[in-house]
Amino acid sequence: MLPIRVLIVDDDEDDFVLTTGLLDDIGRNFYCTTWVPTYDAALAAIAAADHDVCLIDYRLGAHSGLDLLRQMVQQGAAAPLILLTGQGDHEVDMAAMEAGAADYLVKHTVTAEMLERSIRYALERAHTTAELRRLTAAAERANQVKSHCLANMSHEIRTPLKAIVGAAELLGATSMTAEQSEYIATVRTSSHLLLDLINDILD
């Protein structure tokens, strides 16, 4: 089993070491970590899509982790983003969820088990979301194919049938014997019935 690639975005190297220590407690070979200390470096690293999950510190110099979250969600970041903060704040928690965070963890209370569970749940949700998007896209493609097929059927069936109806109408306006008029009336009636039936089926 390949290790989970974790990007840690934190401007404090001590916090990076502590987070790495928690991941090592879970399993030394379970995670492969990369550290970036700045907002701009984080943008480049996340955009490269070389990681399975991102742990983002709330304080990033002139910017915040929420700023990074919003920007990466807008850019369609594939990896789930988990916000880490030095102290619990309900408003920040709610803002993180609204910004697209997969989870919100308080550094001084988080344990190895909590971090492992948060990462696992975030990856499972990301997988489910990606699968849902794939199925939705497949359904949309199938619907487009169906619509195209029905449009072709409509044209291919209705066009010659309308020609038959039109020809019968024109022929009915000419001089004919009583027997011929009866035949044309049958053609016209049957053609209209068939056209109505086809319209109902295609609609």
PDB file of C-alpha atoms in Angstrom:
ATOM      1  CA  MET A   1       0.000   0.000   0.000  1.00  0.00           C
ATOM      2  CA  LEU A   2       1.414   3.379  -1.019  1.00  0.00           C
ATOM      3  CA  PRO A   3       1.845   5.990   1.742  1.00  0.00           C
ATOM      4  CA  ILE A   4      -0.636   8.858   1.888  1.00  0.00           C
ATOM      5  CA  ARG A   5       1.024  12.040   0.583  1.00  0.00           C
ATOM      6  CA  VAL A   6       0.403  14.857   3.074  1.00  0.00           C
ATOM      7  CA  LEU A   7       1.189  18.505   2.347  1.00  0.00           C
ATOM      8  CA  ILE A   8       1.651  20.527   5.529  1.00  0.00           C
ATOM      9  CA  VAL A   9       1.278  24.287   5.126  1.00  0.00           C
ATOM     10  CA  ASP A  10       2.591  26.021   8.266  1.00  0.00           C
ATOM     11  CA  ASP A  11       4.831  29.055   8.761  1.00  0.00           C
ATOM     12  CA  ASP A  12       6.095  27.648  12.086  1.00  0.00           C
ATOM     13  CA  GLU A  13       8.627  24.839  11.677  1.00  0.00           C
ATOM     14  CA  ASP A  14       8.063  23.670  15.262  1.00  0.00           C
ATOM     15  CA  ASP A  15       4.372  23.086  14.499  1.00  0.00           C
ATOM     16  CA  PHE A  16       5.362  21.201  11.357  1.00  0.00           C
ATOM     17  CA  VAL A  17       7.606  18.938  13.444  1.00  0.00           C
ATOM     18  CA  LEU A  18       4.793  18.342  15.958  1.00  0.00           C
ATOM     19  CA  THR A  19       2.308  17.474  13.206  1.00  0.00           C
ATOM     20  CA  THR A  20       4.816  15.145  11.566  1.00  0.00           C
ATOM     21  CA  GLY A  21       5.333  13.510  14.954  1.00  0.00           C
ATOM     22  CA  LEU A  22       1.596  12.813  15.229  1.00  0.00           C
ATOM     23  CA  LEU A  23       1.613  11.247  11.783  1.00  0.00           C
ATOM     24  CA  ASP A  24       4.625   9.118  12.739  1.00  0.00           C
ATOM     25  CA  ASP A  25       2.729   7.940  15.824  1.00  0.00           C
ATOM     26  CA  ILE A  26      -0.010   6.635  13.536  1.00  0.00           C
ATOM     27  CA  GLY A  27       2.505   4.715  11.450  1.00  0.00           C
ATOM     28  CA  ARG A  28       5.940   5.707  10.213  1.00  0.00           C
ATOM     29  CA  ASN A  29       5.325   4.242   6.759  1.00  0.00           C
ATOM     30  CA  PHE A  30       1.703   5.351   6.412  1.00  0.00           C
ATOM     31  CA  TYR A  31       2.400   8.971   5.491  1.00  0.00           C
ATOM     32  CA  CYS A  32       4.837  10.860   3.283  1.00  0.00           C
ATOM     33  CA  THR A  33       4.965  14.534   4.297  1.00  0.00           C
ATOM     34  CA  THR A  34       5.995  17.690   2.479  1.00  0.00           C
ATOM     35  CA  TRP A  35       6.306  21.052   4.226  1.00  0.00           C
ATOM     36  CA  VAL A  36       5.813  24.514   2.758  1.00  0.00           C
ATOM     37  CA  PRO A  37       6.054  27.568   5.043  1.00  0.00           C
ATOM     38  CA  THR A  38       4.510  30.316   2.923  1.00  0.00           C
ATOM     39  CA  TYR A  39       1.201  31.160   1.290  1.00  0.00           C
ATOM     40  CA  ASP A  40       2.659  31.445  -2.218  1.00  0.00           C
ATOM     41  CA  ALA A  41       4.579  28.182  -1.901  1.00  0.00           C
ATOM     42  CA  ALA A  42       1.355  26.518  -0.750  1.00  0.00           C
ATOM     43  CA  LEU A  43      -0.513  27.809  -3.798  1.00  0.00           C
ATOM     44  CA  ALA A  44       2.096  26.304  -6.096  1.00  0.00           C
ATOM     45  CA  ALA A  45       2.284  23.006  -4.193  1.00  0.00           C
ATOM     46  CA  ILE A  46      -1.489  22.490  -4.042  1.00  0.00           C
ATOM     47  CA  ALA A  47      -1.920  23.476  -7.697  1.00  0.00           C
ATOM     48  CA  ALA A  48       0.664  20.825  -8.640  1.00  0.00           C
ATOM     49  CA  ALA A  49      -1.779  18.191  -7.290  1.00  0.00           C
ATOM     50  CA  ASP A  50       1.028  15.977  -5.983  1.00  0.00           C
ATOM     51  CA  HIS A  51      -0.632  15.343  -2.629  1.00  0.00           C
ATOM     52  CA  ASP A  52      -3.542  13.301  -1.333  1.00  0.00           C
ATOM     53  CA  VAL A  53      -4.488  15.648   1.515  1.00  0.00           C
ATOM     54  CA  CYS A  54      -3.414  19.102   2.748  1.00  0.00           C
ATOM     55  CA  LEU A  55      -3.109  20.268   6.366  1.00  0.00           C
ATOM     56  CA  ILE A  56      -3.272  24.070   6.427  1.00  0.00           C
ATOM     57  CA  ASP A  57      -2.373  26.318   9.354  1.00  0.00           C
ATOM     58  CA  TYR A  58      -4.844  29.119  10.090  1.00  0.00           C
ATOM     59  CA  ARG A  59      -2.088  31.751  10.434  1.00  0.00           C
ATOM     60  CA  LEU A  60       0.054  32.217   7.326  1.00  0.00           C
ATOM     61  CA  GLY A  61       1.768  35.573   7.700  1.00  0.00           C
ATOM     62  CA  ALA A  62      -0.208  38.302   5.944  1.00  0.00           C
ATOM     63  CA  HIS A  63      -2.780  35.741   4.822  1.00  0.00           C
ATOM     64  CA  SER A  64      -4.897  33.165   6.596  1.00  0.00           C
ATOM     65  CA  GLY A  65      -5.598  29.527   5.983  1.00  0.00           C
ATOM     66  CA  LEU A  66      -9.151  30.554   5.110  1.00  0.00           C
ATOM     67  CA  ASP A  67      -7.822  32.729   2.286  1.00  0.00           C
ATOM     68  CA  LEU A  68      -5.859  29.753   0.982  1.00  0.00           C
ATOM     69  CA  LEU A  69      -8.869  27.452   1.343  1.00  0.00           C
ATOM     70  CA  ARG A  70     -11.142  29.756  -0.622  1.00  0.00           C
ATOM     71  CA  GLN A  71      -8.613  30.299  -3.388  1.00  0.00           C
ATOM     72  CA  MET A  72      -7.807  26.597  -3.800  1.00  0.00           C
ATOM     73  CA  VAL A  73     -11.483  25.563  -3.791  1.00  0.00           C
ATOM     74  CA  GLN A  74     -12.154  28.181  -6.486  1.00  0.00           C
ATOM     75  CA  GLN A  75      -9.289  26.742  -8.514  1.00  0.00           C
ATOM     76  CA  GLY A  76     -10.706  23.229  -8.168  1.00  0.00           C
ATOM     77  CA  ALA A  77      -8.134  21.665  -5.830  1.00  0.00           C
ATOM     78  CA  ALA A  78      -8.570  17.895  -5.930  1.00  0.00           C
ATOM     79  CA  ALA A  79      -7.025  17.028  -2.559  1.00  0.00           C
ATOM     80  CA  PRO A  80      -9.153  17.596   0.567  1.00  0.00           C
ATOM     81  CA  LEU A  81      -8.049  20.534   2.717  1.00  0.00           C
ATOM     82  CA  ILE A  82      -7.990  20.313   6.531  1.00  0.00           C
ATOM     83  CA  LEU A  83      -7.579  23.532   8.542  1.00  0.00           C
ATOM     84  CA  LEU A  84      -5.396  23.492  11.683  1.00  0.00           C
ATOM     85  CA  THR A  85      -5.525  26.310  14.230  1.00  0.00           C
ATOM     86  CA  GLY A  86      -3.821  27.169  17.477  1.00  0.00           C
ATOM     87  CA  GLN A  87      -7.059  27.802  19.351  1.00  0.00           C
ATOM     88  CA  GLY A  88     -10.667  26.763  18.968  1.00  0.00           C
ATOM     89  CA  ASP A  89     -12.999  29.364  17.519  1.00  0.00           C
ATOM     90  CA  HIS A  90     -16.556  28.489  16.525  1.00  0.00           C
ATOM     91  CA  GLU A  91     -16.735  31.283  13.953  1.00  0.00           C
ATOM     92  CA  VAL A  92     -13.496  30.154  12.321  1.00  0.00           C
ATOM     93  CA  ASP A  93     -14.787  26.577  12.398  1.00  0.00           C
ATOM     94  CA  MET A  94     -17.979  27.592  10.585  1.00  0.00           C
ATOM     95  CA  ALA A  95     -16.078  29.792   8.137  1.00  0.00           C
ATOM     96  CA  ALA A  96     -13.715  26.887   7.367  1.00  0.00           C
ATOM     97  CA  MET A  97     -16.610  24.586   6.549  1.00  0.00           C
ATOM     98  CA  GLU A  98     -18.241  27.246   4.373  1.00  0.00           C
ATOM     99  CA  ALA A  99     -14.920  27.810   2.586  1.00  0.00           C
ATOM    100  CA  GLY A 100     -14.710  24.122   1.682  1.00  0.00           C
ATOM    101  CA  ALA A 101     -12.529  22.622   4.408  1.00  0.00           C
ATOM    102  CA  ALA A 102     -12.876  18.883   4.872  1.00  0.00           C
ATOM    103  CA  ASP A 103     -12.313  19.323   8.622  1.00  0.00           C
ATOM    104  CA  TYR A 104     -11.172  21.778  11.313  1.00  0.00           C
ATOM    105  CA  LEU A 105      -8.751  20.717  14.051  1.00  0.00           C
ATOM    106  CA  VAL A 106      -7.314  22.542  17.073  1.00  0.00           C
ATOM    107  CA  LYS A 107      -3.578  21.863  17.346  1.00  0.00           C
ATOM    108  CA  HIS A 108      -3.159  21.602  21.122  1.00  0.00           C
ATOM    109  CA  THR A 109      -6.093  19.190  21.470  1.00  0.00           C
ATOM    110  CA  VAL A 110      -5.540  16.979  18.431  1.00  0.00           C
ATOM    111  CA  THR A 111      -4.209  13.466  18.971  1.00  0.00           C
ATOM    112  CA  ALA A 112      -2.692  11.032  16.514  1.00  0.00           C
ATOM    113  CA  GLU A 113      -5.981   9.109  16.453  1.00  0.00           C
ATOM    114  CA  MET A 114      -8.017  12.264  15.765  1.00  0.00           C
ATOM    115  CA  LEU A 115      -5.677  13.333  12.987  1.00  0.00           C
ATOM    116  CA  GLU A 116      -5.710   9.860  11.419  1.00  0.00           C
ATOM    117  CA  ARG A 117      -9.521   9.737  11.515  1.00  0.00           C
ATOM    118  CA  SER A 118      -9.819  13.246  10.077  1.00  0.00           C
ATOM    119  CA  ILE A 119      -7.494  12.389   7.180  1.00  0.00           C
ATOM    120  CA  ARG A 120      -9.241   9.074   6.534  1.00  0.00           C
ATOM    121  CA  TYR A 121     -12.720  10.633   6.526  1.00  0.00           C
ATOM    122  CA  ALA A 122     -11.536  13.498   4.318  1.00  0.00           C
ATOM    123  CA  LEU A 123     -10.073  11.081   1.771  1.00  0.00           C
ATOM    124  CA  GLU A 124     -13.208   8.907   1.788  1.00  0.00           C
ATOM    125  CA  ARG A 125     -15.455  11.948   1.236  1.00  0.00           C
ATOM    126  CA  ALA A 126     -13.185  13.194  -1.537  1.00  0.00           C
ATOM    127  CA  HIS A 127     -13.341   9.774  -3.205  1.00  0.00           C
ATOM    128  CA  THR A 128     -17.143   9.677  -2.892  1.00  0.00           C
ATOM    129  CA  THR A 129     -17.449  13.208  -4.279  1.00  0.00           C
ATOM    130  CA  ALA A 130     -15.157  12.396  -7.204  1.00  0.00           C
ATOM    131  CA  GLU A 131     -17.166   9.244  -7.970  1.00  0.00           C
ATOM    132  CA  LEU A 132     -20.423  11.204  -7.801  1.00  0.00           C
ATOM    133  CA  ARG A 133     -19.013  13.771 -10.228  1.00  0.00           C
ATOM    134  CA  ARG A 134     -17.909  10.987 -12.561  1.00  0.00           C
ATOM    135  CA  LEU A 135     -21.346   9.360 -12.488  1.00  0.00           C
ATOM    136  CA  THR A 136     -23.063  12.722 -12.995  1.00  0.00           C
ATOM    137  CA  ALA A 137     -20.840  13.482 -15.983  1.00  0.00           C
ATOM    138  CA  ALA A 138     -21.541  10.015 -17.412  1.00  0.00           C
ATOM    139  CA  ALA A 139     -25.293  10.539 -16.958  1.00  0.00           C
ATOM    140  CA  GLU A 140     -25.072  13.924 -18.670  1.00  0.00           C
ATOM    141  CA  ARG A 141     -23.157  12.382 -21.592  1.00  0.00           C
ATOM    142  CA  ALA A 142     -25.728   9.588 -21.852  1.00  0.00           C
ATOM    143  CA  ASN A 143     -28.529  12.151 -21.834  1.00  0.00           C
ATOM    144  CA  GLN A 144     -26.816  14.095 -24.626  1.00  0.00           C
ATOM    145  CA  VAL A 145     -26.464  10.901 -26.678  1.00  0.00           C
ATOM    146  CA  LYS A 146     -30.133  10.090 -26.069  1.00  0.00           C
ATOM    147  CA  SER A 147     -31.193  13.585 -27.103  1.00  0.00           C
ATOM    148  CA  HIS A 148     -29.058  13.394 -30.242  1.00  0.00           C
ATOM    149  CA  CYS A 149     -30.482   9.969 -31.080  1.00  0.00           C
ATOM    150  CA  LEU A 150     -34.072  11.170 -30.615  1.00  0.00           C
ATOM    151  CA  ALA A 151     -33.405  14.238 -32.748  1.00  0.00           C
ATOM    152  CA  ASN A 152     -32.073  12.003 -35.530  1.00  0.00           C
ATOM    153  CA  MET A 153     -35.016   9.614 -35.203  1.00  0.00           C
ATOM    154  CA  SER A 154     -37.413  12.536 -35.311  1.00  0.00           C
ATOM    155  CA  HIS A 155     -35.899  13.818 -38.520  1.00  0.00           C
ATOM    156  CA  GLU A 156     -35.440  10.431 -40.194  1.00  0.00           C
ATOM    157  CA  ILE A 157     -38.975   9.174 -39.435  1.00  0.00           C
ATOM    158  CA  ARG A 158     -41.063  12.326 -39.588  1.00  0.00           C
ATOM    159  CA  THR A 159     -39.577  13.700 -42.812  1.00  0.00           C
ATOM    160  CA  PRO A 160     -40.608  10.848 -45.174  1.00  0.00           C
ATOM    161  CA  LEU A 161     -43.924  10.388 -43.367  1.00  0.00           C
ATOM    162  CA  LYS A 162     -44.767  14.067 -43.792  1.00  0.00           C
ATOM    163  CA  ALA A 163     -43.902  13.693 -47.486  1.00  0.00           C
ATOM    164  CA  ILE A 164     -46.397  10.826 -47.729  1.00  0.00           C
ATOM    165  CA  VAL A 165     -49.078  12.909 -45.973  1.00  0.00           C
ATOM    166  CA  GLY A 166     -48.382  15.868 -48.242  1.00  0.00           C
ATOM    167  CA  ALA A 167     -48.447  13.736 -51.403  1.00  0.00           C
ATOM    168  CA  ALA A 168     -51.745  12.151 -50.344  1.00  0.00           C
ATOM    169  CA  GLU A 169     -53.255  15.601 -49.784  1.00  0.00           C
ATOM    170  CA  LEU A 170     -52.135  16.772 -53.218  1.00  0.00           C
ATOM    171  CA  LEU A 171     -53.349  13.595 -54.871  1.00  0.00           C
ATOM    172  CA  GLY A 172     -56.705  13.940 -53.101  1.00  0.00           C
ATOM    173  CA  ALA A 173     -57.203  17.321 -54.763  1.00  0.00           C
ATOM    174  CA  THR A 174     -57.001  15.787 -58.282  1.00  0.00           C
ATOM    175  CA  SER A 175     -59.747  14.106 -60.334  1.00  0.00           C
ATOM    176  CA  MET A 176     -60.130  10.489 -59.230  1.00  0.00           C
ATOM    177  CA  THR A 177     -62.617   7.714 -59.302  1.00  0.00           C
ATOM    178  CA  ALA A 178     -64.626   6.953 -56.168  1.00  0.00           C
ATOM    179  CA  GLU A 179     -62.445   3.906 -55.501  1.00  0.00           C
ATOM    180  CA  GLN A 180     -59.231   5.941 -55.836  1.00  0.00           C
ATOM    181  CA  SER A 181     -60.616   8.622 -53.510  1.00  0.00           C
ATOM    182  CA  GLU A 182     -61.334   5.934 -50.925  1.00  0.00           C
ATOM    183  CA  TYR A 183     -57.753   4.627 -51.169  1.00  0.00           C
ATOM    184  CA  ILE A 184     -56.324   8.147 -50.769  1.00  0.00           C
ATOM    185  CA  ALA A 185     -58.587   8.812 -47.772  1.00  0.00           C
ATOM    186  CA  THR A 186     -57.254   5.616 -46.174  1.00  0.00           C
ATOM    187  CA  VAL A 187     -53.649   6.696 -46.861  1.00  0.00           C
ATOM    188  CA  ARG A 188     -54.288  10.150 -45.384  1.00  0.00           C
ATOM    189  CA  THR A 189     -56.048   8.852 -42.276  1.00  0.00           C
ATOM    190  CA  SER A 190     -53.484   6.130 -41.620  1.00  0.00           C
ATOM    191  CA  SER A 191     -50.574   8.537 -42.214  1.00  0.00           C
ATOM    192  CA  HIS A 192     -51.966  11.072 -39.727  1.00  0.00           C
ATOM    193  CA  LEU A 193     -52.559   8.356 -37.141  1.00  0.00           C
ATOM    194  CA  LEU A 194     -49.032   7.028 -37.635  1.00  0.00           C
ATOM    195  CA  LEU A 195     -47.538  10.529 -37.419  1.00  0.00           C
ATOM    196  CA  ASP A 196     -49.428  11.221 -34.168  1.00  0.00           C
ATOM    197  CA  LEU A 197     -48.232   7.907 -32.748  1.00  0.00           C
ATOM    198  CA  ILE A 198     -44.610   8.634 -33.676  1.00  0.00           C
ATOM    199  CA  ASN A 199     -44.859  12.140 -32.206  1.00  0.00           C
ATOM    200  CA  ASP A 200     -46.174  10.692 -28.930  1.00  0.00           C
ATOM    201  CA  ILE A 201     -43.403   8.072 -28.801  1.00  0.00           C
ATOM    202  CA  LEU A 202     -40.599  10.538 -29.556  1.00  0.00           C
ATOM    203  CA  ASP A 203     -42.002  13.165 -27.184  1.00  0.00           C
TER     204      ASP A 203
END
